[in-house]
XYZ file of C-alpha atoms in Angstrom:
611
model
C -16.392 180.513 70.929
C -18.472 178.032 72.866
C -20.466 175.463 70.955
C -24.124 175.250 71.750
C -25.311 171.920 70.302
C -27.021 169.674 72.846
C -28.196 166.114 72.490
C -31.767 167.376 72.364
C -31.165 169.306 69.137
C -33.431 167.935 66.434
C -31.487 165.611 64.169
C -28.314 165.609 66.274
C -26.745 162.445 67.689
C -23.469 162.701 69.641
C -21.887 159.454 70.895
C -18.885 159.071 73.179
C -18.093 155.482 72.250
C -16.064 154.671 75.378
C -18.173 156.495 77.953
C -19.825 154.602 80.803
C -22.666 157.113 81.184
C -24.256 160.043 79.355
C -22.857 163.478 80.166
C -23.093 167.160 79.279
C -19.802 168.645 78.139
C -19.532 172.049 79.780
C -17.107 173.463 77.228
C -19.305 172.768 74.222
C -22.864 172.355 75.468
C -23.068 168.984 73.709
C -24.827 166.134 75.491
C -22.903 162.960 74.742
C -24.596 159.597 74.930
C -22.964 156.263 75.572
C -23.093 153.835 72.675
C -25.060 151.112 74.466
C -28.201 151.920 72.458
C -26.325 151.918 69.155
C -24.170 148.765 69.235
C -24.094 145.535 71.261
C -20.534 144.345 70.564
C -17.089 145.584 71.564
C -15.308 146.511 74.784
C -14.789 149.870 76.492
C -11.198 150.997 77.030
C -9.327 154.111 78.169
C -6.107 155.529 76.755
C -2.896 155.231 78.732
C -2.611 158.069 81.289
C 0.585 159.420 79.731
C -1.284 159.757 76.409
C -4.304 161.674 77.753
C -5.316 164.568 75.505
C -6.893 167.870 76.393
C -8.860 168.671 73.243
C -11.139 171.678 72.917
C -14.670 171.149 71.683
C -14.661 167.318 71.656
C -15.841 166.378 75.135
C -14.045 163.485 76.837
C -14.100 161.190 73.836
C -10.365 161.521 73.093
C -9.461 159.568 76.233
C -11.946 156.696 76.015
C -12.761 154.338 73.169
C -14.515 151.133 72.178
C -12.525 148.285 70.647
C -13.746 145.337 68.590
C -11.536 142.270 69.035
C -14.294 139.919 67.822
C -16.013 139.711 64.478
C -15.081 140.742 60.976
C -17.589 143.598 60.964
C -19.044 145.648 63.817
C -21.704 148.244 63.058
C -23.260 151.211 64.821
C -26.971 151.551 64.118
C -28.178 155.150 63.786
C -31.888 155.878 63.396
C -32.399 159.625 62.944
C -35.994 160.712 63.385
C -36.027 162.388 59.944
C -35.650 158.979 58.286
C -34.669 158.147 54.729
C -34.093 160.342 51.675
C -32.368 162.992 53.774
C -28.883 164.470 54.025
C -26.775 163.771 57.124
C -23.364 164.966 58.238
C -21.608 161.951 59.800
C -18.297 162.235 61.619
C -16.150 159.544 63.291
C -13.293 160.215 65.746
C -10.252 158.024 66.408
C -7.315 158.058 68.835
C -5.242 155.005 69.755
C -3.545 156.447 72.845
C -1.735 153.151 73.581
C -4.896 151.848 75.272
C -3.561 148.264 75.069
C -0.050 149.108 76.372
C 1.463 147.529 73.236
C 2.902 150.754 71.777
C 1.647 149.807 68.333
C 2.840 152.006 65.491
C 0.150 151.166 62.968
C -3.357 149.755 63.068
C -5.349 149.731 59.856
C -9.038 148.967 59.301
C -11.855 150.019 56.970
C -14.774 152.284 57.724
C -18.065 151.828 55.872
C -21.150 154.034 55.635
C -24.084 151.743 54.967
C -22.845 149.129 52.495
C -20.215 151.339 50.824
C -16.590 151.996 51.669
C -16.022 155.354 53.339
C -12.312 155.412 54.216
C -9.411 153.397 55.603
C -8.368 154.408 59.113
C -4.572 154.435 59.410
C -3.737 157.414 61.624
C -2.878 156.486 65.200
C -2.991 160.117 66.393
C -6.143 162.082 67.196
C -8.080 162.407 63.946
C -11.571 162.406 62.506
C -13.239 161.518 59.222
C -16.327 163.245 57.807
C -18.909 162.466 55.168
C -22.139 164.130 54.056
C -24.332 161.158 53.320
C -27.642 161.024 51.470
C -29.401 158.080 53.089
C -31.925 156.038 51.112
C -32.848 154.026 54.224
C -34.325 154.930 57.598
C -31.353 153.309 59.329
C -27.740 154.387 58.811
C -25.024 151.858 59.603
C -21.455 152.919 60.372
C -19.331 149.770 60.259
C -15.751 149.063 61.287
C -14.280 146.200 59.253
C -11.267 144.230 60.450
C -8.764 143.894 57.590
C -6.224 141.820 59.517
C -3.968 144.708 60.586
C -4.988 145.198 64.194
C -8.119 145.541 66.308
C -10.523 148.246 65.073
C -11.469 150.985 67.550
C -13.481 154.218 67.649
C -13.703 157.119 70.099
C -16.732 159.098 68.975
C -19.488 159.340 66.414
C -21.604 162.338 65.364
C -24.667 162.591 63.165
C -26.121 165.949 62.098
C -29.304 166.432 60.063
C -28.504 168.719 57.101
C -32.105 169.685 56.302
C -32.399 171.335 52.867
C -28.743 172.362 52.626
C -26.939 172.672 49.259
C -24.432 170.065 50.429
C -25.778 167.072 48.587
C -25.221 164.692 45.736
C -28.038 162.365 44.719
C -25.530 159.968 43.117
C -23.279 159.537 46.120
C -21.869 161.257 49.182
C -19.610 164.239 49.788
C -16.265 163.954 51.559
C -15.188 167.292 53.100
C -11.586 167.933 52.105
C -11.077 171.567 53.108
C -13.378 173.724 55.247
C -11.281 176.869 55.622
C -12.065 179.731 57.998
C -9.715 182.476 56.805
C -8.173 185.388 58.675
C -9.507 184.393 62.050
C -8.205 182.906 65.270
C -4.767 181.599 66.090
C -3.965 179.015 63.389
C -2.076 176.912 65.927
C -5.486 175.889 67.318
C -5.884 173.840 64.168
C -9.674 173.641 64.029
C -12.767 175.228 65.552
C -16.482 174.567 66.054
C -18.776 177.595 66.472
C -21.837 178.001 68.648
C -24.104 179.356 65.884
C -23.124 176.866 63.176
C -26.387 175.052 62.505
C -24.540 172.188 60.799
C -21.822 171.895 63.471
C -18.994 171.963 60.933
C -15.359 171.730 62.005
C -13.512 174.626 60.376
C -9.778 174.612 59.692
C -7.920 177.690 60.953
C -4.517 176.733 59.525
C -5.250 177.087 55.784
C -2.991 179.698 54.199
C -3.480 181.514 50.918
C -0.420 182.798 49.073
C 0.738 186.306 50.103
C -2.359 187.128 52.117
C -3.068 189.155 55.236
C -5.942 188.970 57.692
C -8.779 191.377 58.226
C -11.695 191.331 60.659
C -14.654 193.269 62.033
C -16.762 193.316 65.155
C -19.797 194.571 63.242
C -22.985 192.559 63.303
C -23.552 190.422 60.212
C -27.194 189.452 59.817
C -26.994 185.758 59.054
C -30.609 185.164 60.115
C -31.965 187.573 57.527
C -29.649 186.261 54.851
C -30.818 183.898 52.126
C -27.370 182.287 52.021
C -28.161 178.533 51.792
C -24.877 177.471 53.431
C -25.795 179.286 56.668
C -22.260 180.077 57.799
C -21.665 181.051 61.427
C -21.133 184.761 61.981
C -17.648 184.171 63.442
C -16.494 182.807 60.081
C -17.915 185.765 58.150
C -16.379 188.399 60.439
C -12.856 187.521 59.311
C -11.262 187.448 55.874
C -7.970 187.555 54.001
C -6.836 189.859 51.212
C -3.603 190.173 49.195
C -0.636 191.947 50.705
C -0.132 195.603 49.743
C 0.574 196.011 46.084
C -0.992 192.673 45.095
C -4.373 192.063 43.508
C -4.728 188.291 43.619
C -5.401 185.499 46.128
C -4.504 181.921 45.201
C -4.672 178.411 46.659
C -4.192 174.822 45.505
C -5.257 171.519 47.037
C -3.660 168.251 45.936
C -5.167 164.823 46.586
C -3.067 162.629 48.836
C -4.049 159.424 47.065
C -4.715 158.934 43.382
C -8.043 157.246 42.646
C -8.714 154.667 39.959
C -11.372 157.013 38.568
C -11.453 160.707 37.683
C -12.521 162.429 40.898
C -15.158 165.151 40.984
C -15.331 168.051 43.417
C -17.751 170.680 44.650
C -16.288 174.053 45.600
C -18.013 176.831 47.577
C -16.658 180.373 48.044
C -17.987 182.468 50.940
C -17.809 186.257 51.098
C -18.963 189.154 53.263
C -17.785 192.744 52.832
C -16.423 193.718 56.230
C -14.976 197.141 55.272
C -17.015 200.277 54.791
C -15.911 201.315 51.323
C -15.597 205.009 50.562
C -18.229 206.496 48.253
C -17.295 206.082 44.599
C -14.977 203.115 45.242
C -15.710 199.517 44.410
C -14.395 196.029 45.140
C -14.878 193.825 42.082
C -13.228 190.497 41.353
C -13.317 187.344 39.254
C -12.734 183.699 40.201
C -10.587 181.323 38.153
C -11.129 177.683 39.164
C -9.001 175.042 37.423
C -8.765 177.257 34.377
C -12.451 178.218 34.237
C -13.386 181.884 34.750
C -16.398 183.153 36.710
C -17.582 186.666 37.470
C -17.188 189.563 37.892
C -18.651 189.783 41.407
C -19.264 192.652 43.824
C -20.207 192.583 47.505
C -22.612 194.467 49.756
C -21.513 195.673 53.155
C -22.047 193.024 55.884
C -24.224 190.885 53.591
C -23.155 187.211 53.198
C -22.687 185.864 49.678
C -21.952 182.258 48.696
C -20.686 181.682 45.149
C -21.039 178.102 43.963
C -21.128 175.243 44.256
C -18.938 174.732 41.229
C -18.686 171.129 40.122
C -15.517 170.087 38.346
C -13.654 166.968 37.289
C -10.011 166.889 38.317
C -7.975 164.460 36.216
C -4.729 165.971 37.540
C -5.813 165.370 41.186
C -5.537 169.059 42.056
C -8.059 171.810 42.819
C -6.611 175.296 42.313
C -8.176 178.721 42.269
C -7.291 182.385 42.159
C -9.430 185.414 43.018
C -8.354 188.499 41.045
C -9.359 192.147 41.163
C -10.783 193.446 37.881
C -9.164 196.360 36.094
C -11.883 198.745 37.246
C -11.741 197.614 40.891
C -10.406 200.127 43.398
C -9.747 197.530 46.085
C -8.111 194.091 46.175
C -10.256 190.942 46.460
C -11.152 189.354 49.798
C -12.211 185.853 50.809
C -13.819 184.898 54.117
C -14.027 181.113 53.743
C -14.155 178.320 51.208
C -15.118 174.648 51.152
C -13.912 171.816 48.933
C -15.848 168.532 48.836
C -14.998 165.378 46.973
C -17.897 163.496 45.406
C -17.738 159.940 46.665
C -19.612 157.316 44.583
C -21.864 154.797 46.304
C -21.875 151.865 43.856
C -23.631 149.340 46.075
C -27.273 149.416 47.114
C -28.473 148.162 50.511
C -30.374 144.897 50.719
C -33.993 144.921 49.567
C -35.923 146.666 52.350
C -38.648 144.001 52.556
C -35.969 141.355 53.098
C -34.246 143.538 55.706
C -37.490 144.042 57.622
C -38.182 140.303 57.466
C -34.769 139.157 58.699
C -34.781 141.778 61.464
C -38.189 140.492 62.601
C -36.852 136.920 62.533
C -33.819 137.995 64.571
C -36.118 139.611 67.140
C -38.643 136.757 67.216
C -36.004 134.124 67.964
C -33.657 136.395 69.993
C -30.747 135.518 67.724
C -27.507 136.865 69.185
C -24.639 136.452 66.756
C -21.637 138.767 66.533
C -21.968 139.273 62.789
C -25.748 139.716 62.703
C -25.495 143.505 62.580
C -25.530 146.095 59.849
C -26.867 145.209 56.418
C -27.600 141.457 56.025
C -25.913 141.078 52.614
C -23.199 143.752 52.478
C -20.446 144.885 52.771
C -17.958 142.126 51.985
C -19.732 139.258 53.712
C -23.280 138.240 54.529
C -24.593 137.375 57.960
C -23.743 133.842 59.075
C -26.336 131.450 57.649
C -27.453 133.798 54.843
C -26.812 133.757 51.141
C -27.712 136.710 48.916
C -27.830 137.146 45.164
C -26.077 139.802 43.113
C -29.173 141.813 42.273
C -29.198 145.554 42.820
C -30.527 145.700 45.486
C -29.479 142.254 46.784
C -32.075 139.683 47.847
C -31.812 136.990 50.518
C -32.035 133.627 48.733
C -30.988 131.203 51.467
C -31.360 131.087 55.250
C -29.804 128.363 57.416
C -30.790 128.497 61.087
C -30.170 124.818 61.743
C -29.208 123.939 65.325
C -29.705 127.530 66.482
C -31.765 126.782 69.620
C -34.896 128.302 68.106
C -38.144 127.782 70.013
C -41.797 128.720 69.648
C -43.885 128.733 66.510
C -42.509 129.118 63.019
C -42.122 132.887 62.591
C -44.556 134.259 60.013
C -41.883 136.814 59.048
C -40.197 134.015 57.120
C -43.000 134.301 54.575
C -41.821 137.810 53.668
C -38.531 136.478 52.288
C -40.156 136.198 48.894
C -36.923 135.546 46.961
C -35.781 132.707 49.194
C -34.840 129.409 47.573
C -33.596 127.397 50.552
C -34.799 127.498 54.178
C -33.264 125.268 56.851
C -34.819 125.366 60.339
C -33.808 121.821 61.274
C -32.739 120.554 64.701
C -34.381 123.230 66.820
C -37.244 123.298 69.343
C -39.935 124.690 67.052
C -43.551 123.896 67.962
C -46.963 124.494 66.440
C -48.056 123.697 62.912
C -46.324 123.881 59.554
C -47.262 127.060 57.701
C -49.266 126.224 54.609
C -48.236 129.572 53.128
C -44.722 128.187 52.525
C -46.254 126.742 49.370
C -46.872 130.279 48.114
C -43.187 131.289 48.176
C -42.486 131.276 44.425
C -38.780 130.367 44.508
C -38.640 128.023 47.513
C -37.172 124.653 46.446
C -35.678 123.400 49.747
C -37.555 123.408 53.071
C -35.946 121.539 55.976
C -38.050 121.431 59.169
C -36.696 118.125 60.465
C -35.732 117.546 64.089
C -38.299 119.869 65.685
C -41.480 119.417 67.737
C -44.041 120.389 65.136
C -47.598 119.078 65.405
C -50.746 118.841 63.302
C -50.992 117.783 59.686
C -48.666 118.472 56.797
C -50.427 121.022 54.554
C -51.777 119.438 51.397
C -50.259 122.118 49.157
C -46.757 121.368 50.488
C -47.317 117.645 49.939
C -48.297 118.322 46.355
C -45.178 120.389 45.720
C -43.038 117.704 47.311
C -44.654 114.898 45.312
C -44.189 116.836 42.068
C -40.511 117.429 42.985
C -40.931 121.185 42.981
C -39.955 121.213 46.664
C -37.436 119.190 48.632
C -39.364 118.848 51.906
C -37.721 117.382 55.051
C -39.896 116.722 58.110
C -38.267 113.723 59.804
C -37.919 113.841 63.569
C -41.194 115.646 64.295
C -42.765 112.836 66.285
C -46.187 114.447 66.692
C -46.509 115.596 63.093
C -49.199 113.648 61.243
C -48.095 112.652 57.759
C -51.180 110.622 56.787
C -53.826 111.878 54.325
C -56.524 111.099 56.906
C -55.216 113.987 58.971
C -56.699 116.383 56.465
C -60.210 115.594 57.712
C -59.235 116.433 61.275
C -57.510 119.618 60.319
C -59.172 122.825 59.243
C -58.933 123.111 55.488
C -57.606 126.023 53.438
C -60.048 128.911 53.665
C -62.147 129.744 50.641
C -63.038 133.207 51.901
C -61.859 135.285 54.830
C -63.428 138.528 56.028
C -62.025 140.458 58.955
C -64.214 142.792 60.945
C -63.381 145.115 63.804
C -64.175 143.518 67.142
C -65.025 146.868 68.649
C -68.351 146.725 66.766
C -69.445 143.653 68.687
C -68.159 145.061 71.952
C -70.081 148.299 71.479
C -73.295 146.423 70.656
C -72.871 144.322 73.781
C -72.359 147.433 75.902
C -75.567 148.975 74.523
C -77.546 145.824 75.328
C -76.184 145.730 78.901
C -77.021 149.430 79.363
C -80.610 148.926 78.227
C -81.177 145.916 80.478
C -79.672 147.772 83.435
C -81.957 150.742 82.917
C -84.969 148.430 82.591
C -84.036 146.694 85.811
C -83.869 149.839 87.952
C -86.965 151.328 86.379
C -85.337 154.435 84.994
C -86.118 153.640 81.403
C -89.212 151.958 80.053
C -88.155 150.532 76.813
C -88.609 147.247 75.055
C -85.806 145.208 73.617
C -87.148 145.956 70.186
C -85.907 149.523 70.581
C -82.372 148.208 70.192
C -83.168 147.277 66.629
C -84.128 150.877 65.977
C -80.742 152.255 66.939
C -79.237 153.802 63.848
C -75.682 153.448 62.661
C -75.194 157.125 63.464
C -76.345 156.620 67.046
C -73.974 153.717 67.532
C -71.163 155.585 65.753
C -69.916 152.274 64.402
C -67.521 151.879 61.565
C -66.705 148.562 59.993
C -64.631 147.698 57.015
C -64.809 144.944 54.430
C -61.079 144.832 53.729
C -59.424 142.096 51.666
C -56.263 140.395 52.957
C -53.870 137.915 51.412
C -53.470 134.554 53.110
C -49.895 135.463 54.115
C -51.176 138.632 55.777
C -53.817 136.642 57.660
C -51.208 134.200 58.918
C -49.332 137.182 60.342
C -52.463 138.915 61.701
C -53.595 135.794 63.590
C -50.070 134.662 64.554
C -50.533 131.491 62.519
C -54.174 131.091 63.625
C -53.119 130.656 67.224
C -56.112 131.853 69.278
C -59.606 130.439 68.613
C -62.363 132.696 69.950
C -65.383 130.944 68.471
C -66.719 128.265 66.153
C -69.866 127.951 64.087
C -71.426 126.099 61.191
C -69.029 127.663 58.733
C -65.800 127.049 60.667
C -63.569 128.515 63.353
C -63.130 132.202 64.289
C -59.639 133.412 65.246
C -58.373 136.457 67.143
C -56.068 138.757 65.169
C -54.278 142.080 65.518
C -53.862 144.609 62.720
C -50.757 146.785 62.369
C -52.630 149.839 63.683
C -53.361 147.999 66.942
C -57.007 147.105 66.261
C -58.202 143.653 67.227
C -60.112 141.730 64.582
C -61.962 138.462 64.316
C -61.102 136.244 61.364
C -63.700 133.666 60.315
C -62.640 130.872 57.987
C -65.007 128.962 55.743
C -64.115 125.308 55.994
C -64.551 123.135 52.923
C -66.075 120.517 55.211
C -68.802 122.939 56.273
C -72.312 121.796 55.490
C -73.252 125.378 54.695
C -72.199 126.833 51.399
C -70.100 129.708 50.130
C -73.138 131.880 49.284
C -74.615 131.474 52.762
C -71.226 132.309 54.337
C -70.922 135.439 52.182
C -74.509 136.478 52.947
C -73.873 136.154 56.672
C -70.737 138.275 56.501
C -72.405 140.974 54.402
C -75.283 141.092 56.862
C -72.831 141.486 59.762
C -70.926 144.392 58.275
C -73.731 146.350 56.629
């Protein structure tokens, strides 16, 4: 019964949250990683020696943990390679183990998946919580939230890619309540993980059905050739329960521990495999009654897996109950190999608008912002990142950003321009240099822009002045000693471009290389050719591709890093070096309004260059 999942399995992430180094667990075959690549806050601890646990199939995680004495919210960042719009099995492990030598009897904190509440952790003994989560984002956050009842902690974290499994709900997540492996190993073991379980489920061995006895086989059950979508491990299918002699019914009931403020819904799966060779002329036929609803009849084929369900049901009485009954014409009692009960868990809140998330993450990276609460989703759950305000839209938008006195340096990050819902931006009292971005004037909702107390240079963009003068924008620029506020600065400064055309620099480089090659061959006498032959080279011979691609001004600010590097200048204006997202270098030529040459001539020159 040795588990086979290693850290290299596609879509599998196994984290020992208190480990100091990665390791391979010999008992399970799982490669556990430390959490240093998944979270930057917290402290590693070990449980008290007298509380050390020897737990099968869980590595060393039971005896080490990470605690979070600082911050309201601390989040693990998981980035599975399969990305968004996929199903993932997420599991978190907890064990207090008197790590702080305080002999605490209760610590309580909340666990969130993304921006939605998952569960409240209250058990001080070894325990785990599971959720099958349909992620609408490429990044999955698992957050521990301090509720004022002790320091949150965690021992381990698993993520398993569920592929195209039937375990999904597009309107929320699934909470496993009972995963019962019936008739199998010693129930005192409590739970088991199996080596051929592709989803790495933890199966309960201690679930009892009324008046049942166990049955098993050593025969080979072909799970690979089966079309059973749940893909149960063969060890689960080789064992079953059936009624005691003289009985023809199996029954079970599950009662919710806590009543919800809404009518809960459940998914129920029943798993069967005929493990007895039935005598000719006999049959095993049964029906299923689930919370008063009847299904069937059903028959089984020898050693062939069969999953019945999922059955979706509302449970106003907070109880799931079923019975499996032999039909009147059945010669044999019913059997059951395994069953699963999942609770549908609603996800009412949506994560922050992805464009805003990408923008604020880029800002965090650009300025190396290191704040305890700048982790997880920027707007949810419960509180926003320090310095942010978000609206109540679904999804939320970032409407205010205050990075005043945050020791920012360098140019104004162009990522700020992607916060298109922002109303207030405060970057005052930092060490920002470079020019003021004219594209701030294009942010449709921006009404407050505070850039005072920095080291900005150049001229104030005319469009921002106009917005300020018309009282559409509250603009603060005091304290920038080298910033020119006079209208005469406009003549010294490059004006807003009328037309911009980017072309791939590799074209010019390739032409230059051809010219050098020809001159070199002429010089050594190996090729007698005139320079006019260069003109005759066809596009096909040069294998050149160039694109006349339009860009917005905001995109050009980003491509050129706020027009930072000048690589040339002509009659029309300056030429700047830029980098596209695919890694190509481009040259960006701007037509200055002060140019003595006109728009038509500029356009004609560009068309001639790219044709």
